[in-house]
Amino acid sequence: MGTYLVRRLLIALPSLLGISVVLFTVLALAPGDPFEEMATNPNIPPEVRLALREKFGIDDPVYLRYFRWLTAMMQGDWGFSFASRVNVDTLILQRLPATIFVIGSSQILALAIALPVGIYAATRPYSIFDQIANTFAFIGFSLPTFFTGLLFILVFSIWLDWLPFVYRSDITATGWRWYWEQIRQAIMPVMVLGLFQAASYTRYVRSAVLDVIRLDFVTTARAKGLGEKTVVVRHVVRNALIPVVTLVALQMPTVFGGAIVTEQIFRIPGIGSLLISAILSNDTPVIMAVTFVFACLVVTFNLIADVLYGWLDPRIAFR
């Protein structure tokens, strides 16, 4: 296992290096000037603007800027935000907990709904429960997150006045009251993302279980006298979860993309809103760092999926 993990990490390094080259080149060649606001501000002398451009190497060739950025990244220096006037790693560490909390909670909710519903629907195909589950699954992943987010705000915040529709990071409460307020303001964004992903996962879980439940070894397990619950849990579900694990790992970029929209709707101070504000202000160091963090997360989740394969199916060897 240890050798396999080391080998996979060594393979992931060239992938991340190639991703960083593409991202940096695209951002460097994109139109726009991070110091454009200074150029239109009469209170800032032109020589100050030129000195800043020289300090940050804005006019240097792209390959020199990339190697300078890569060297700094390897030393733990993620750059300096032109818009916020603080270090990029400080900005990301401030915003990352909110994003991880919302996305992590939404994924737990999605799997908690999709696994039992998909498995139960597959064990009773074309039943009333299966038809209802399929109908809600089609409706769920047909509705975009920005629509369901606005709908939740309209119903639960405006009509019923149960939940706050603006995510606040400056809650003054203390003790259990603080935790309760954090949960209240996270309910709607977590539900929006979780239900959208649950609808997609339910269809895949049902399809995977249906494919496995018809195989010969399942029939053999029943012929040996094992109970239906044991057959489903020990023999069907473990084998059916392998493609589902792949789906969850590959869906992480989509989840983060949906989180960007959801964070804008509910004003969550997370990575998504940081990326949007950096794009609007042409803050290249922040854009580069956030997109690179997303790439690292994708590679990490694919590695976790490969490790889970061996736990779900003992026939898979780590070589």
PDB file of C-alpha atoms in Angstrom:
ATOM      1  CA  MET A   1       0.000   0.000   0.000  1.00  0.00           C
ATOM      2  CA  GLY A   2       2.745   2.460   0.952  1.00  0.00           C
ATOM      3  CA  THR A   3       4.681   1.799  -2.254  1.00  0.00           C
ATOM      4  CA  TYR A   4       1.524   2.227  -4.307  1.00  0.00           C
ATOM      5  CA  LEU A   5       0.715   5.571  -2.681  1.00  0.00           C
ATOM      6  CA  VAL A   6       4.248   6.861  -3.223  1.00  0.00           C
ATOM      7  CA  ARG A   7       4.141   5.794  -6.877  1.00  0.00           C
ATOM      8  CA  ARG A   8       0.761   7.456  -7.427  1.00  0.00           C
ATOM      9  CA  LEU A   9       1.994  10.668  -5.819  1.00  0.00           C
ATOM     10  CA  LEU A  10       5.042  10.650  -8.088  1.00  0.00           C
ATOM     11  CA  ILE A  11       2.738  10.215 -11.086  1.00  0.00           C
ATOM     12  CA  ALA A  12       0.505  13.057  -9.872  1.00  0.00           C
ATOM     13  CA  LEU A  13       3.384  15.550  -9.690  1.00  0.00           C
ATOM     14  CA  PRO A  14       3.916  15.800 -13.492  1.00  0.00           C
ATOM     15  CA  SER A  15       0.130  16.126 -13.919  1.00  0.00           C
ATOM     16  CA  LEU A  16      -0.019  19.034 -11.481  1.00  0.00           C
ATOM     17  CA  LEU A  17       3.032  20.588 -13.131  1.00  0.00           C
ATOM     18  CA  GLY A  18       1.361  20.422 -16.564  1.00  0.00           C
ATOM     19  CA  ILE A  19      -1.862  21.858 -15.146  1.00  0.00           C
ATOM     20  CA  SER A  20       0.050  24.752 -13.589  1.00  0.00           C
ATOM     21  CA  VAL A  21       1.802  25.508 -16.905  1.00  0.00           C
ATOM     22  CA  VAL A  22      -1.499  25.647 -18.786  1.00  0.00           C
ATOM     23  CA  LEU A  23      -3.239  27.736 -16.111  1.00  0.00           C
ATOM     24  CA  PHE A  24      -0.397  30.226 -15.780  1.00  0.00           C
ATOM     25  CA  THR A  25      -0.010  30.632 -19.553  1.00  0.00           C
ATOM     26  CA  VAL A  26      -3.736  31.221 -20.094  1.00  0.00           C
ATOM     27  CA  LEU A  27      -3.917  33.761 -17.275  1.00  0.00           C
ATOM     28  CA  ALA A  28      -0.741  35.528 -18.408  1.00  0.00           C
ATOM     29  CA  LEU A  29      -2.015  35.891 -21.985  1.00  0.00           C
ATOM     30  CA  ALA A  30      -5.514  36.962 -20.934  1.00  0.00           C
ATOM     31  CA  PRO A  31      -6.362  40.630 -21.530  1.00  0.00           C
ATOM     32  CA  GLY A  32      -6.460  43.028 -18.612  1.00  0.00           C
ATOM     33  CA  ASP A  33      -4.097  44.841 -16.292  1.00  0.00           C
ATOM     34  CA  PRO A  34      -4.164  44.354 -12.499  1.00  0.00           C
ATOM     35  CA  PHE A  35      -2.909  47.933 -12.073  1.00  0.00           C
ATOM     36  CA  GLU A  36      -5.476  49.455 -14.431  1.00  0.00           C
ATOM     37  CA  GLU A  37      -7.261  51.143 -11.528  1.00  0.00           C
ATOM     38  CA  MET A  38      -4.039  52.877 -10.550  1.00  0.00           C
ATOM     39  CA  ALA A  39      -3.616  54.190 -14.083  1.00  0.00           C
ATOM     40  CA  THR A  40      -6.969  55.971 -13.889  1.00  0.00           C
ATOM     41  CA  ASN A  41      -6.390  57.308 -10.371  1.00  0.00           C
ATOM     42  CA  PRO A  42      -4.911  60.848 -10.558  1.00  0.00           C
ATOM     43  CA  ASN A  43      -3.656  60.596  -6.964  1.00  0.00           C
ATOM     44  CA  ILE A  44      -1.170  57.845  -7.864  1.00  0.00           C
ATOM     45  CA  PRO A  45       1.918  59.016  -9.791  1.00  0.00           C
ATOM     46  CA  PRO A  46       2.793  57.035 -12.950  1.00  0.00           C
ATOM     47  CA  GLU A  47       6.239  56.170 -11.571  1.00  0.00           C
ATOM     48  CA  VAL A  48       4.599  54.355  -8.631  1.00  0.00           C
ATOM     49  CA  ARG A  49       2.602  52.222 -11.029  1.00  0.00           C
ATOM     50  CA  LEU A  50       5.712  51.470 -13.109  1.00  0.00           C
ATOM     51  CA  ALA A  51       7.657  50.563  -9.969  1.00  0.00           C
ATOM     52  CA  LEU A  52       4.954  48.107  -8.912  1.00  0.00           C
ATOM     53  CA  ARG A  53       4.894  46.520 -12.372  1.00  0.00           C
ATOM     54  CA  GLU A  54       8.655  46.108 -12.215  1.00  0.00           C
ATOM     55  CA  LYS A  55       8.521  44.725  -8.670  1.00  0.00           C
ATOM     56  CA  PHE A  56       5.968  42.018  -9.546  1.00  0.00           C
ATOM     57  CA  GLY A  57       7.484  41.354 -12.984  1.00  0.00           C
ATOM     58  CA  ILE A  58       4.294  42.059 -14.916  1.00  0.00           C
ATOM     59  CA  ASP A  59       6.193  42.983 -18.099  1.00  0.00           C
ATOM     60  CA  ASP A  60       8.618  40.040 -17.959  1.00  0.00           C
ATOM     61  CA  PRO A  61       8.316  37.125 -20.419  1.00  0.00           C
ATOM     62  CA  VAL A  62       5.736  34.502 -19.492  1.00  0.00           C
ATOM     63  CA  TYR A  63       8.252  31.700 -18.955  1.00  0.00           C
ATOM     64  CA  LEU A  64      10.293  33.812 -16.514  1.00  0.00           C
ATOM     65  CA  ARG A  65       7.169  34.736 -14.577  1.00  0.00           C
ATOM     66  CA  TYR A  66       6.123  31.085 -14.450  1.00  0.00           C
ATOM     67  CA  PHE A  67       9.470  29.837 -13.132  1.00  0.00           C
ATOM     68  CA  ARG A  68       9.468  32.640 -10.576  1.00  0.00           C
ATOM     69  CA  TRP A  69       5.949  31.633  -9.477  1.00  0.00           C
ATOM     70  CA  LEU A  70       6.845  27.909  -9.372  1.00  0.00           C
ATOM     71  CA  THR A  71       9.970  28.573  -7.279  1.00  0.00           C
ATOM     72  CA  ALA A  72       7.988  30.686  -4.858  1.00  0.00           C
ATOM     73  CA  MET A  73       5.239  28.055  -4.620  1.00  0.00           C
ATOM     74  CA  MET A  74       7.768  25.336  -3.784  1.00  0.00           C
ATOM     75  CA  GLN A  75       9.025  27.582  -0.976  1.00  0.00           C
ATOM     76  CA  GLY A  76       5.497  28.142   0.381  1.00  0.00           C
ATOM     77  CA  ASP A  77       5.014  31.622  -1.063  1.00  0.00           C
ATOM     78  CA  TRP A  78       1.690  31.734  -2.934  1.00  0.00           C
ATOM     79  CA  GLY A  79       2.033  35.322  -4.037  1.00  0.00           C
ATOM     80  CA  PHE A  80       0.492  38.656  -3.144  1.00  0.00           C
ATOM     81  CA  SER A  81      -3.076  39.739  -3.890  1.00  0.00           C
ATOM     82  CA  PHE A  82      -3.186  42.943  -5.922  1.00  0.00           C
ATOM     83  CA  ALA A  83      -6.773  43.685  -4.880  1.00  0.00           C
ATOM     84  CA  SER A  84      -6.810  42.722  -1.180  1.00  0.00           C
ATOM     85  CA  ARG A  85      -3.190  43.757  -0.473  1.00  0.00           C
ATOM     86  CA  VAL A  86      -2.529  40.591   1.564  1.00  0.00           C
ATOM     87  CA  ASN A  87      -0.797  37.280   0.916  1.00  0.00           C
ATOM     88  CA  VAL A  88      -2.743  34.809  -1.209  1.00  0.00           C
ATOM     89  CA  ASP A  89      -2.281  31.910   1.211  1.00  0.00           C
ATOM     90  CA  THR A  90      -3.804  34.038   3.980  1.00  0.00           C
ATOM     91  CA  LEU A  91      -6.863  34.745   1.821  1.00  0.00           C
ATOM     92  CA  ILE A  92      -7.323  31.071   0.935  1.00  0.00           C
ATOM     93  CA  LEU A  93      -6.935  29.879   4.522  1.00  0.00           C
ATOM     94  CA  GLN A  94      -9.552  32.416   5.592  1.00  0.00           C
ATOM     95  CA  ARG A  95     -12.063  31.227   2.979  1.00  0.00           C
ATOM     96  CA  LEU A  96     -11.320  27.499   2.767  1.00  0.00           C
ATOM     97  CA  PRO A  97     -13.070  26.355   6.003  1.00  0.00           C
ATOM     98  CA  ALA A  98     -16.461  27.700   4.876  1.00  0.00           C
ATOM     99  CA  THR A  99     -16.190  25.984   1.487  1.00  0.00           C
ATOM    100  CA  ILE A 100     -15.032  22.668   2.954  1.00  0.00           C
ATOM    101  CA  PHE A 101     -17.843  22.740   5.516  1.00  0.00           C
ATOM    102  CA  VAL A 102     -20.552  23.413   2.929  1.00  0.00           C
ATOM    103  CA  ILE A 103     -19.235  21.012   0.287  1.00  0.00           C
ATOM    104  CA  GLY A 104     -18.386  18.274   2.783  1.00  0.00           C
ATOM    105  CA  SER A 105     -21.801  18.474   4.443  1.00  0.00           C
ATOM    106  CA  SER A 106     -23.559  18.484   1.068  1.00  0.00           C
ATOM    107  CA  GLN A 107     -21.670  15.381  -0.072  1.00  0.00           C
ATOM    108  CA  ILE A 108     -22.508  13.539   3.167  1.00  0.00           C
ATOM    109  CA  LEU A 109     -26.172  14.485   2.676  1.00  0.00           C
ATOM    110  CA  ALA A 110     -26.087  13.400  -0.979  1.00  0.00           C
ATOM    111  CA  LEU A 111     -24.627   9.973  -0.191  1.00  0.00           C
ATOM    112  CA  ALA A 112     -26.934   9.520   2.816  1.00  0.00           C
ATOM    113  CA  ILE A 113     -29.901   9.963   0.455  1.00  0.00           C
ATOM    114  CA  ALA A 114     -28.588   8.315  -2.710  1.00  0.00           C
ATOM    115  CA  LEU A 115     -27.228   5.066  -1.263  1.00  0.00           C
ATOM    116  CA  PRO A 116     -30.344   3.770   0.561  1.00  0.00           C
ATOM    117  CA  VAL A 117     -32.781   5.116  -2.045  1.00  0.00           C
ATOM    118  CA  GLY A 118     -30.773   3.783  -5.001  1.00  0.00           C
ATOM    119  CA  ILE A 119     -30.177   0.368  -3.409  1.00  0.00           C
ATOM    120  CA  TYR A 120     -33.803  -0.044  -2.329  1.00  0.00           C
ATOM    121  CA  ALA A 121     -35.081   1.035  -5.754  1.00  0.00           C
ATOM    122  CA  ALA A 122     -32.744  -1.432  -7.509  1.00  0.00           C
ATOM    123  CA  THR A 123     -33.849  -4.367  -5.337  1.00  0.00           C
ATOM    124  CA  ARG A 124     -37.470  -3.582  -6.306  1.00  0.00           C
ATOM    125  CA  PRO A 125     -37.205  -2.483  -9.956  1.00  0.00           C
ATOM    126  CA  TYR A 126     -40.260  -0.902 -11.601  1.00  0.00           C
ATOM    127  CA  SER A 127     -42.147  -0.800  -8.303  1.00  0.00           C
ATOM    128  CA  ILE A 128     -44.030   2.280  -7.105  1.00  0.00           C
ATOM    129  CA  PHE A 129     -41.052   3.284  -4.946  1.00  0.00           C
ATOM    130  CA  ASP A 130     -38.682   2.886  -7.896  1.00  0.00           C
ATOM    131  CA  GLN A 131     -40.857   5.041 -10.143  1.00  0.00           C
ATOM    132  CA  ILE A 132     -41.204   7.775  -7.518  1.00  0.00           C
ATOM    133  CA  ALA A 133     -37.441   7.737  -6.835  1.00  0.00           C
ATOM    134  CA  ASN A 134     -36.641   7.976 -10.547  1.00  0.00           C
ATOM    135  CA  THR A 135     -39.090  10.847 -11.000  1.00  0.00           C
ATOM    136  CA  PHE A 136     -37.604  12.886  -8.178  1.00  0.00           C
ATOM    137  CA  ALA A 137     -34.074  12.055  -9.371  1.00  0.00           C
ATOM    138  CA  PHE A 138     -34.832  13.366 -12.873  1.00  0.00           C
ATOM    139  CA  ILE A 139     -36.385  16.517 -11.419  1.00  0.00           C
ATOM    140  CA  GLY A 140     -33.483  16.994  -9.004  1.00  0.00           C
ATOM    141  CA  PHE A 141     -30.621  16.996 -11.494  1.00  0.00           C
ATOM    142  CA  SER A 142     -32.650  18.855 -14.131  1.00  0.00           C
ATOM    143  CA  LEU A 143     -32.983  21.928 -11.921  1.00  0.00           C
ATOM    144  CA  PRO A 144     -29.805  24.074 -11.697  1.00  0.00           C
ATOM    145  CA  THR A 145     -28.491  25.096  -8.301  1.00  0.00           C
ATOM    146  CA  PHE A 146     -29.093  28.797  -8.889  1.00  0.00           C
ATOM    147  CA  PHE A 147     -32.818  28.100  -9.430  1.00  0.00           C
ATOM    148  CA  THR A 148     -33.235  25.853  -6.375  1.00  0.00           C
ATOM    149  CA  GLY A 149     -31.175  28.290  -4.294  1.00  0.00           C
ATOM    150  CA  LEU A 150     -33.475  31.200  -5.134  1.00  0.00           C
ATOM    151  CA  LEU A 151     -36.494  28.951  -4.560  1.00  0.00           C
ATOM    152  CA  PHE A 152     -35.233  27.972  -1.109  1.00  0.00           C
ATOM    153  CA  ILE A 153     -34.652  31.627  -0.233  1.00  0.00           C
ATOM    154  CA  LEU A 154     -38.153  32.525  -1.386  1.00  0.00           C
ATOM    155  CA  VAL A 155     -39.823  29.748   0.616  1.00  0.00           C
ATOM    156  CA  PHE A 156     -37.748  29.352   3.793  1.00  0.00           C
ATOM    157  CA  SER A 157     -36.440  32.915   4.222  1.00  0.00           C
ATOM    158  CA  ILE A 158     -39.097  35.231   2.800  1.00  0.00           C
ATOM    159  CA  TRP A 159     -42.377  33.327   3.126  1.00  0.00           C
ATOM    160  CA  LEU A 160     -41.717  31.240   6.263  1.00  0.00           C
ATOM    161  CA  ASP A 161     -38.905  33.330   7.799  1.00  0.00           C
ATOM    162  CA  TRP A 162     -37.225  30.231   9.199  1.00  0.00           C
ATOM    163  CA  LEU A 163     -33.664  30.538   7.907  1.00  0.00           C
ATOM    164  CA  PRO A 164     -31.286  33.426   7.097  1.00  0.00           C
ATOM    165  CA  PHE A 165     -30.517  33.797   3.400  1.00  0.00           C
ATOM    166  CA  VAL A 166     -27.206  35.648   3.883  1.00  0.00           C
ATOM    167  CA  TYR A 167     -24.252  33.688   5.258  1.00  0.00           C
ATOM    168  CA  ARG A 168     -22.546  35.688   8.019  1.00  0.00           C
ATOM    169  CA  SER A 169     -18.989  35.137   9.197  1.00  0.00           C
ATOM    170  CA  ASP A 170     -19.213  37.697  12.020  1.00  0.00           C
ATOM    171  CA  ILE A 171     -21.720  35.977  14.316  1.00  0.00           C
ATOM    172  CA  THR A 172     -21.451  37.544  17.773  1.00  0.00           C
ATOM    173  CA  ALA A 173     -23.114  34.694  19.676  1.00  0.00           C
ATOM    174  CA  THR A 174     -21.039  32.399  21.881  1.00  0.00           C
ATOM    175  CA  GLY A 175     -21.251  28.809  23.085  1.00  0.00           C
ATOM    176  CA  TRP A 176     -23.966  26.541  21.711  1.00  0.00           C
ATOM    177  CA  ARG A 177     -25.768  29.549  20.286  1.00  0.00           C
ATOM    178  CA  TRP A 178     -22.850  30.158  17.919  1.00  0.00           C
ATOM    179  CA  TYR A 179     -22.937  26.558  16.667  1.00  0.00           C
ATOM    180  CA  TRP A 180     -26.713  26.743  16.202  1.00  0.00           C
ATOM    181  CA  GLU A 181     -26.449  29.933  14.141  1.00  0.00           C
ATOM    182  CA  GLN A 182     -23.738  28.371  12.006  1.00  0.00           C
ATOM    183  CA  ILE A 183     -25.954  25.350  11.339  1.00  0.00           C
ATOM    184  CA  ARG A 184     -29.011  27.502  10.554  1.00  0.00           C
ATOM    185  CA  GLN A 185     -27.251  29.594   7.940  1.00  0.00           C
ATOM    186  CA  ALA A 186     -25.636  26.516   6.349  1.00  0.00           C
ATOM    187  CA  ILE A 187     -28.855  24.502   5.991  1.00  0.00           C
ATOM    188  CA  MET A 188     -30.022  26.023   2.691  1.00  0.00           C
ATOM    189  CA  PRO A 189     -26.710  25.958   0.775  1.00  0.00           C
ATOM    190  CA  VAL A 190     -26.021  22.418   1.990  1.00  0.00           C
ATOM    191  CA  MET A 191     -29.518  21.326   0.945  1.00  0.00           C
ATOM    192  CA  VAL A 192     -29.190  22.948  -2.489  1.00  0.00           C
ATOM    193  CA  LEU A 193     -25.889  21.242  -3.283  1.00  0.00           C
ATOM    194  CA  GLY A 194     -26.733  17.984  -1.493  1.00  0.00           C
ATOM    195  CA  LEU A 195     -30.099  17.417  -3.193  1.00  0.00           C
ATOM    196  CA  PHE A 196     -28.640  18.198  -6.621  1.00  0.00           C
ATOM    197  CA  GLN A 197     -25.840  15.660  -6.147  1.00  0.00           C
ATOM    198  CA  ALA A 198     -28.160  13.131  -4.494  1.00  0.00           C
ATOM    199  CA  ALA A 199     -30.392  13.108  -7.567  1.00  0.00           C
ATOM    200  CA  SER A 200     -27.448  12.267  -9.806  1.00  0.00           C
ATOM    201  CA  TYR A 201     -25.928   9.706  -7.428  1.00  0.00           C
ATOM    202  CA  THR A 202     -29.274   7.919  -6.968  1.00  0.00           C
ATOM    203  CA  ARG A 203     -29.506   7.076 -10.657  1.00  0.00           C
ATOM    204  CA  TYR A 204     -25.935   5.741 -10.734  1.00  0.00           C
ATOM    205  CA  VAL A 205     -26.359   3.702  -7.542  1.00  0.00           C
ATOM    206  CA  ARG A 206     -29.560   2.137  -8.872  1.00  0.00           C
ATOM    207  CA  SER A 207     -27.925   1.306 -12.213  1.00  0.00           C
ATOM    208  CA  ALA A 208     -24.803  -0.160 -10.573  1.00  0.00           C
ATOM    209  CA  VAL A 209     -26.806  -2.325  -8.162  1.00  0.00           C
ATOM    210  CA  LEU A 210     -29.038  -3.577 -11.002  1.00  0.00           C
ATOM    211  CA  ASP A 211     -25.959  -4.610 -12.996  1.00  0.00           C
ATOM    212  CA  VAL A 212     -24.467  -6.566 -10.078  1.00  0.00           C
ATOM    213  CA  ILE A 213     -27.639  -8.131  -8.686  1.00  0.00           C
ATOM    214  CA  ARG A 214     -28.162 -10.122 -11.900  1.00  0.00           C
ATOM    215  CA  LEU A 215     -24.711 -11.732 -11.906  1.00  0.00           C
ATOM    216  CA  ASP A 216     -24.107 -15.430 -11.291  1.00  0.00           C
ATOM    217  CA  PHE A 217     -22.297 -15.110  -7.961  1.00  0.00           C
ATOM    218  CA  VAL A 218     -25.357 -13.362  -6.472  1.00  0.00           C
ATOM    219  CA  THR A 219     -27.553 -16.280  -7.597  1.00  0.00           C
ATOM    220  CA  THR A 220     -25.020 -18.674  -6.059  1.00  0.00           C
ATOM    221  CA  ALA A 221     -25.103 -16.766  -2.764  1.00  0.00           C
ATOM    222  CA  ARG A 222     -28.885 -17.069  -2.659  1.00  0.00           C
ATOM    223  CA  ALA A 223     -28.675 -20.779  -3.517  1.00  0.00           C
ATOM    224  CA  LYS A 224     -26.351 -21.308  -0.539  1.00  0.00           C
ATOM    225  CA  GLY A 225     -29.186 -20.187   1.724  1.00  0.00           C
ATOM    226  CA  LEU A 226     -27.972 -16.715   2.617  1.00  0.00           C
ATOM    227  CA  GLY A 227     -30.631 -14.207   3.573  1.00  0.00           C
ATOM    228  CA  GLU A 228     -31.593 -11.489   1.098  1.00  0.00           C
ATOM    229  CA  LYS A 229     -30.234  -8.746   3.351  1.00  0.00           C
ATOM    230  CA  THR A 230     -26.861 -10.481   3.638  1.00  0.00           C
ATOM    231  CA  VAL A 231     -26.713 -11.050  -0.127  1.00  0.00           C
ATOM    232  CA  VAL A 232     -27.477  -7.419  -0.885  1.00  0.00           C
ATOM    233  CA  VAL A 233     -25.199  -5.844   1.726  1.00  0.00           C
ATOM    234  CA  ARG A 234     -22.184  -8.153   1.564  1.00  0.00           C
ATOM    235  CA  HIS A 235     -22.170  -9.273  -2.060  1.00  0.00           C
ATOM    236  CA  VAL A 236     -24.127  -6.780  -4.155  1.00  0.00           C
ATOM    237  CA  VAL A 237     -23.504  -3.391  -2.588  1.00  0.00           C
ATOM    238  CA  ARG A 238     -19.731  -3.726  -2.121  1.00  0.00           C
ATOM    239  CA  ASN A 239     -19.235  -4.592  -5.792  1.00  0.00           C
ATOM    240  CA  ALA A 240     -21.756  -2.026  -6.992  1.00  0.00           C
ATOM    241  CA  LEU A 241     -20.063   0.796  -5.073  1.00  0.00           C
ATOM    242  CA  ILE A 242     -16.871   0.624  -7.187  1.00  0.00           C
ATOM    243  CA  PRO A 243     -18.292   2.651 -10.129  1.00  0.00           C
ATOM    244  CA  VAL A 244     -20.088   4.914  -7.646  1.00  0.00           C
ATOM    245  CA  VAL A 245     -16.769   5.733  -5.936  1.00  0.00           C
ATOM    246  CA  THR A 246     -15.347   6.621  -9.354  1.00  0.00           C
ATOM    247  CA  LEU A 247     -18.319   8.858 -10.034  1.00  0.00           C
ATOM    248  CA  VAL A 248     -18.022  10.686  -6.708  1.00  0.00           C
ATOM    249  CA  ALA A 249     -14.294  11.288  -7.269  1.00  0.00           C
ATOM    250  CA  LEU A 250     -14.774  12.559 -10.823  1.00  0.00           C
ATOM    251  CA  GLN A 251     -17.739  14.709  -9.788  1.00  0.00           C
ATOM    252  CA  MET A 252     -15.659  16.820  -7.410  1.00  0.00           C
ATOM    253  CA  PRO A 253     -14.848  19.494 -10.051  1.00  0.00           C
ATOM    254  CA  THR A 254     -18.574  19.747 -10.772  1.00  0.00           C
ATOM    255  CA  VAL A 255     -19.311  20.036  -7.068  1.00  0.00           C
ATOM    256  CA  PHE A 256     -16.839  22.885  -6.686  1.00  0.00           C
ATOM    257  CA  GLY A 257     -18.318  24.552  -9.770  1.00  0.00           C
ATOM    258  CA  GLY A 258     -21.774  24.336  -8.262  1.00  0.00           C
ATOM    259  CA  ALA A 259     -20.393  25.612  -4.975  1.00  0.00           C
ATOM    260  CA  ILE A 260     -19.142  28.769  -6.722  1.00  0.00           C
ATOM    261  CA  VAL A 261     -22.690  29.557  -7.882  1.00  0.00           C
ATOM    262  CA  THR A 262     -24.208  28.608  -4.520  1.00  0.00           C
ATOM    263  CA  GLU A 263     -21.721  30.748  -2.607  1.00  0.00           C
ATOM    264  CA  GLN A 264     -22.674  33.731  -4.743  1.00  0.00           C
ATOM    265  CA  ILE A 265     -26.393  33.172  -4.091  1.00  0.00           C
ATOM    266  CA  PHE A 266     -26.082  32.827  -0.317  1.00  0.00           C
ATOM    267  CA  ARG A 267     -23.112  35.214   0.030  1.00  0.00           C
ATOM    268  CA  ILE A 268     -20.910  32.535   1.567  1.00  0.00           C
ATOM    269  CA  PRO A 269     -17.368  33.844   2.206  1.00  0.00           C
ATOM    270  CA  GLY A 270     -15.740  30.822   0.625  1.00  0.00           C
ATOM    271  CA  ILE A 271     -13.301  29.943  -2.128  1.00  0.00           C
ATOM    272  CA  GLY A 272     -15.952  30.371  -4.830  1.00  0.00           C
ATOM    273  CA  SER A 273     -16.764  33.962  -3.955  1.00  0.00           C
ATOM    274  CA  LEU A 274     -13.023  34.676  -3.641  1.00  0.00           C
ATOM    275  CA  LEU A 275     -12.471  33.346  -7.167  1.00  0.00           C
ATOM    276  CA  ILE A 276     -15.322  35.423  -8.612  1.00  0.00           C
ATOM    277  CA  SER A 277     -14.088  38.627  -6.967  1.00  0.00           C
ATOM    278  CA  ALA A 278     -10.524  37.899  -8.138  1.00  0.00           C
ATOM    279  CA  ILE A 279     -11.709  37.415 -11.726  1.00  0.00           C
ATOM    280  CA  LEU A 280     -13.671  40.673 -11.646  1.00  0.00           C
ATOM    281  CA  SER A 281     -10.646  42.590 -10.317  1.00  0.00           C
ATOM    282  CA  ASN A 282      -8.151  40.745 -12.567  1.00  0.00           C
ATOM    283  CA  ASP A 283      -6.253  39.562  -9.487  1.00  0.00           C
ATOM    284  CA  THR A 284      -4.073  37.006 -11.278  1.00  0.00           C
ATOM    285  CA  PRO A 285      -2.169  35.571  -8.245  1.00  0.00           C
ATOM    286  CA  VAL A 286      -5.442  34.739  -6.480  1.00  0.00           C
ATOM    287  CA  ILE A 287      -7.008  33.218  -9.609  1.00  0.00           C
ATOM    288  CA  MET A 288      -3.927  31.080 -10.191  1.00  0.00           C
ATOM    289  CA  ALA A 289      -3.754  29.883  -6.599  1.00  0.00           C
ATOM    290  CA  VAL A 290      -7.466  29.027  -6.304  1.00  0.00           C
ATOM    291  CA  THR A 291      -7.613  27.138  -9.611  1.00  0.00           C
ATOM    292  CA  PHE A 292      -4.445  25.261  -8.694  1.00  0.00           C
ATOM    293  CA  VAL A 293      -5.981  24.303  -5.338  1.00  0.00           C
ATOM    294  CA  PHE A 294      -9.001  22.937  -7.228  1.00  0.00           C
ATOM    295  CA  ALA A 295      -6.668  20.884  -9.436  1.00  0.00           C
ATOM    296  CA  CYS A 296      -4.887  19.488  -6.372  1.00  0.00           C
ATOM    297  CA  LEU A 297      -8.232  18.523  -4.842  1.00  0.00           C
ATOM    298  CA  VAL A 298      -9.241  16.665  -8.013  1.00  0.00           C
ATOM    299  CA  VAL A 299      -5.979  14.677  -8.023  1.00  0.00           C
ATOM    300  CA  THR A 300      -6.344  13.969  -4.297  1.00  0.00           C
ATOM    301  CA  PHE A 301      -9.893  12.660  -4.608  1.00  0.00           C
ATOM    302  CA  ASN A 302      -8.896  10.406  -7.501  1.00  0.00           C
ATOM    303  CA  LEU A 303      -6.144   8.956  -5.312  1.00  0.00           C
ATOM    304  CA  ILE A 304      -8.659   8.384  -2.493  1.00  0.00           C
ATOM    305  CA  ALA A 305     -10.953   6.617  -4.991  1.00  0.00           C
ATOM    306  CA  ASP A 306      -8.136   4.261  -6.051  1.00  0.00           C
ATOM    307  CA  VAL A 307      -7.458   3.379  -2.407  1.00  0.00           C
ATOM    308  CA  LEU A 308     -11.154   2.701  -1.767  1.00  0.00           C
ATOM    309  CA  TYR A 309     -11.242   0.270  -4.707  1.00  0.00           C
ATOM    310  CA  GLY A 310      -9.000  -2.148  -2.819  1.00  0.00           C
ATOM    311  CA  TRP A 311     -11.167  -1.929   0.296  1.00  0.00           C
ATOM    312  CA  LEU A 312     -14.387  -2.552  -1.621  1.00  0.00           C
ATOM    313  CA  ASP A 313     -13.016  -5.335  -3.834  1.00  0.00           C
ATOM    314  CA  PRO A 314     -10.233  -7.521  -2.322  1.00  0.00           C
ATOM    315  CA  ARG A 315      -9.465  -8.834  -5.822  1.00  0.00           C
ATOM    316  CA  ILE A 316      -7.868  -5.469  -6.658  1.00  0.00           C
ATOM    317  CA  ALA A 317      -4.174  -5.505  -5.790  1.00  0.00           C
ATOM    318  CA  PHE A 318      -2.073  -2.397  -5.174  1.00  0.00           C
ATOM    319  CA  ARG A 319       0.964  -2.902  -7.407  1.00  0.00           C
TER     320      ARG A 319
END
